Amino acid sequence: MARTTDPPRDLKKNRMQHFASDNYAGICPEALAALIDANNSGHEPSYGEDSWTQQVCDRIRDLFQTDCEVFFVFNGTAANSLALASLCQSYHSVICHELAHVETDECGGPEFFSGGSKLLTATGANGKLTPDAIEAVVTRRADIHYPKPKVVTLTQSTEVGTVYTVEEVRAIAAIAKRRHLTVHMDGARFANAVASLDVHPSEITWRAGVDVLCFGGTKNGLPVGEAVVFFDKALAADFAYRLKQAGQLASKMRFISAPWLGLLDNDVWLRNARHANAMARLMTERLAGLPGVKVLFETQSNAVFAELPQHVALALRNKGWKFYQFIGSGGCRLMCAWDTKRETVEQFTDEIRTLCAA
Amino acid sequence: MARTTDPPRDLKKNRMQHFASDNYAGICPEALAALIDANNSGHEPSYGEDSWTQQVCDRIRDLFQTDCEVFFVFNGTAANSLALASLCQSYHSVICHELAHVETDECGGPEFFSGGSKLLTATGANGKLTPDAIEAVVTRRADIHYPKPKVVTLTQSTEVGTVYTVEEVRAIAAIAKRRHLTVHMDGARFANAVASLDVHPSEITWRAGVDVLCFGGTKNGLPVGEAVVFFDKALAADFAYRLKQAGQLASKMRFISAPWLGLLDNDVWLRNARHANAMARLMTERLAGLPGVKVLFETQSNAVFAELPQHVALALRNKGWKFYQFIGSGGCRLMCAWDTKRETVEQFTDEIRTLCAA
Amino acid sequence: MARTTDPPRDLKKNRMQHFASDNYAGICPEALAALIDANNSGHEPSYGEDSWTQQVCDRIRDLFQTDCEVFFVFNGTAANSLALASLCQSYHSVICHELAHVETDECGGPEFFSGGSKLLTATGANGKLTPDAIEAVVTRRADIHYPKPKVVTLTQSTEVGTVYTVEEVRAIAAIAKRRHLTVHMDGARFANAVASLDVHPSEITWRAGVDVLCFGGTKNGLPVGEAVVFFDKALAADFAYRLKQAGQLASKMRFISAPWLGLLDNDVWLRNARHANAMARLMTERLAGLPGVKVLFETQSNAVFAELPQHVALALRNKGWKFYQFIGSGGCRLMCAWDTKRETVEQFTDEIRTLCAA
Amino acid sequence: MARTTDPPRDLKKNRMQHFASDNYAGICPEALAALIDANNSGHEPSYGEDSWTQQVCDRIRDLFQTDCEVFFVFNGTAANSLALASLCQSYHSVICHELAHVETDECGGPEFFSGGSKLLTATGANGKLTPDAIEAVVTRRADIHYPKPKVVTLTQSTEVGTVYTVEEVRAIAAIAKRRHLTVHMDGARFANAVASLDVHPSEITWRAGVDVLCFGGTKNGLPVGEAVVFFDKALAADFAYRLKQAGQLASKMRFISAPWLGLLDNDVWLRNARHANAMARLMTERLAGLPGVKVLFETQSNAVFAELPQHVALALRNKGWKFYQFIGSGGCRLMCAWDTKRETVEQFTDEIRTLCAA
């Protein structure tokens, strides 16, 4: 990072106007309180031997109503890449949607951690894989010149803000089982999916046939860290060694794990997700019917994808609004976070309304 | 992690009696304050585009009085493994002391991240490499059946609590230069070394010929995170991509970087290190002359290695004291942290005195 | 490989009727004679220190009229994968045609040897990349979440039997240079391309801007082995170590290198390629105008891709003819080898003519 | 390889005077005949689908009197590295003797193919591991900071020319079983061990508890290639994919496999090994009692390790004799091949005798 002549940091306080990413948000108060609490408890054994980590693992088992293996890693790249690496060898392949984060935004992380496993992409409406698409990939080749499919990975909620229904997950897991594939779920925004579907978290995971979940914490209000949850405990054999070798074993692990207590107590994780989802729905409602504006996918979680007239998008940026444009021309991704304010959505959509009318 | 019937966590508060590791300690107040401060500043761009990270990078450049490339990673395994991987290819090798952490305690992390680079170990008194030992390894073989040495890695302070002098680092860097090796410094306890030598940090790094430093933060009072500092900026080419792919790019990076401000402001990092070093010296002083007790290395940083009579070590453990025994029979490693209390050292050494006298 | 009750091998002698692959063919007489000659010369130093290997390297330098680094490996997977691995790091990417062998038929070899480099595919008519297609891939992204393009790889002749012209290679190399990409050529059928274009081999390699060529020997008449030719010698630094580590350093290397003399003496390599090309042209000529038969690509090397009526393809198989069908429905790949007989082509096309007429 | 002004190759014919390596030798007549025979049989399917490969696999199964999985690879680096990689994950470790070829002469091949598995070395007299040495390594550590041992690898015959007895292999396999380690045998000179012990090859492999054997062919008289034999067939799952990805699948595989027929028919492999062993014994007998000469290990296979007076070794070299000196000062490795001539041994030892007397 090169030296800059940046403005002093406190000038920026609370000033960002954006729907760029839910990871621009900070730590939610409950998670921060748990972190501080863990610090106040004094010295603790390292590398996960502390009481906080143990407790959070048990709480996650309780949450999912099943015995499972729980590990904490630092971020989503590591969670997904290491989970996938544990499900296949380098000469195997992983089936994913062509828009999947593991394919488009991990800089080859899954390939690196697996030693070369290829991602085989499939298409599917609304950012979702289908049993037929998976079947087509699995049956395309059966020779040793092509890496053998061993895993299917779903993103829940998806990269375009949609959510797999319980039935959709089950159907995919069924075809996976028949084809001897394990099922991995990239749950960077798992909380948003659970909140959206209003189901028990077990219903879209192990009860539906998911073997491993990467349970996202960062976008839900943690400072850092995701949980890798193996519902099939046999798949977790020696995973602790894998984490250690891969630079994902925190020495002061309680500062990674304890904040989860803040999310889990009183279902803060769901409250945070529901709020973000609600703000996205509000955004969609307020965009509805504006001339030249088109919402591209059903708003089922905390993301809105909308086409805005080019001059509108430009004007918004000039006013300081930040958001990503990357789906088609004019397609904007508008992400809401656990703490996105209603008035920010209103102000943003008001400006769009004005600009569209002009 | 299997479910346990562990005692509730708050019973343990402040109760740990140990010299097991400096990473049992928590977050120092200044680092925690900076973390909270960063959280109070509201939303910020992710992946290091925030103003905090920028600021801390500049502060580290100021600290070292040179332009350098600074990156933040989550832990020491990653810092060292990725730095080493950036200095060699899979068919190269890394020269390290036989006691080096990268050799003995990273579960093959350097080999993993480099794709197979071999660590070639050398011996040396007091846990230190010498120019002659390095020369012997470099000149041992020159055929393609043996991986070509490309890097020498020093641990400062060392695994046995000693510290390389400025002259020693310079001499090693000189032989490395002559043999076309880059010089990497594992500085998990760099602060303790600087505090011990009472020199400017540049004196034992770039001014002495070190190319890359892994600057440890965790053991010095951070919750999580180390800095990788490339003094030879050319060696940092595309290192940001390497971090991303390797699962070491924090999305909410300010929570990894901002706490460094707490350490850097007012030289808290040095104060923390000096305190830990002082506690180790106190330990050594109070162990001196006890019958059956032998301090194994000069106490130059925050570690004391002592042989205790076996019954003494056992009795201490039975009283709840935790520490590691792994050098020879009866050799105990006693680590002091930034917040180790004088009375804990006194209580511990009093108990040893009593036990030895018995 | 499971035990079978296969017919004794000598029954099969000279009986295969096929256009399945040019690697079904055996060793050409000149290559075999050179191998036997090398064996008759008695003991020789191993690992390439023998006089034969030295001589062949020099002959290849002479052939290309330039000083270059030459290495021998066992097969094409290794040649391409190791050459690509030497041109990028794991967090970089390689641009290739979507039909490229490295993408479709190496079971993740490039990803494995590079430690995870991603192949970025581009489309292009006639199996060829274009400068525009490369430009589009290079400029698509410029963030660290996506692996940075560092190499473009061409297959010459291509997977569909076409050949890049000198101008086409130059134009691609020019855009590659501008975008700081190195240029790799997969020349599994390089001889066929040279024979087809009737140019000096330097004209479509280093004189056109190619940095590294994998010069195929096996399909041209060798028993085993390919040459990796670095025209940019700096890129070959420590490549010998890479080969050794990767299991590609032959101990009795003269038996891999010496047969090349058989190919190089008297331009046997070109004669072999010209013959195979001629047989493919003969095939195309005789298929022209047959009802229901459509040749899919211009026949520029030793491959013919043709749509045959489904019942014709089936009947041919029932008669014992072997060939691959994998491009579209009815699309058949018909490969000619260095020793494909004119009468075999005539018999095959006669049968098609009869079947089409029926 | 740089251009040289080497003498023409035919001057060297039959002129090498050496005991440098058994891989300086050429192809034995029977293996060459089989290769030529395979070439005369015309076109054959590629990638091992040919009848020759099938037949050789069956012959190897017959040889070992058990159903097993057989694969062919190009060299010993690949055989051992890929076999080991199939027995462990990157965060596991492999126990080997400190002199093992995989540790000392593969340029990090095992670490590369396994993605970072560490080799843990043990000492042992006569180049042999012992159950106690293995036990000591396995029980040294049991924490996730150190890679978990999963494999023990034996070299048979060993790097110093000794041979494990049936009882020794059984004892090692027993301790391995108890510690949940698989047993790999590096059999680069397996034939020499079988010939030396005069036992059925099954007795020192699967009947003794060996899981995977790398059966060396090159040093026994092949031009190129080794066989990997999985006695525990479950361990061979998807190994064919691993070979393909790793660049070890020969397209014209019959030229790798067929020569094995030459070795297997009429037990040529044993005859070759017996001859080499006999020449080594002759060497040892003739060195016995010479002043200043000391044979370092019992001559049980085709290697003699002898200390020669320094002036003798020098004089021999000056006369053109080639051999390696690498064990201690003056320790010379003298290797005999399948075709080493009795008179060469006699001439060499006569010269030593004369030089020692001088």
GROMACS .gro file of C-alpha atoms in nm, chain A residues 19 283 286-287 290 312 316 319 321 342-358:
model
   26
   19PHE     CA    1  -2.486   0.051  -0.071
  283MET     CA    2  -3.534  -0.023  -0.147
  286ARG     CA    3  -3.938   0.250  -0.345
  287LEU     CA    4  -3.772   0.178  -0.678
  290LEU     CA    5  -3.970   0.464  -1.135
  312VAL     CA    6  -2.884   0.854  -1.291
  316LEU     CA    7  -2.556   0.938  -0.779
  319LYS     CA    8  -2.312   1.302  -0.515
  321TRP     CA    9  -2.302   0.748  -0.328
  342ARG     CA   10  -3.412   0.348   0.681
  343GLU     CA   11  -3.348   0.715   0.611
  344THR     CA   12  -3.042   0.629   0.404
  345VAL     CA   13  -3.257   0.407   0.182
  346GLU     CA   14  -3.518   0.678   0.166
  347GLN     CA   15  -3.269   0.950   0.083
  348PHE     CA   16  -3.106   0.732  -0.185
  349THR     CA   17  -3.433   0.636  -0.351
  350ASP     CA   18  -3.560   0.992  -0.325
  351GLU     CA   19  -3.258   1.109  -0.515
  352ILE     CA   20  -3.315   0.842  -0.776
  353ARG     CA   21  -3.678   0.944  -0.806
  354THR     CA   22  -3.577   1.307  -0.858
  355LEU     CA   23  -3.305   1.217  -1.105
  356CYS     CA   24  -3.535   0.989  -1.302
  357ALA     CA   25  -3.798   1.255  -1.319
  358ALA     CA   26  -3.551   1.516  -1.444
   0.00000   0.00000   0.00000
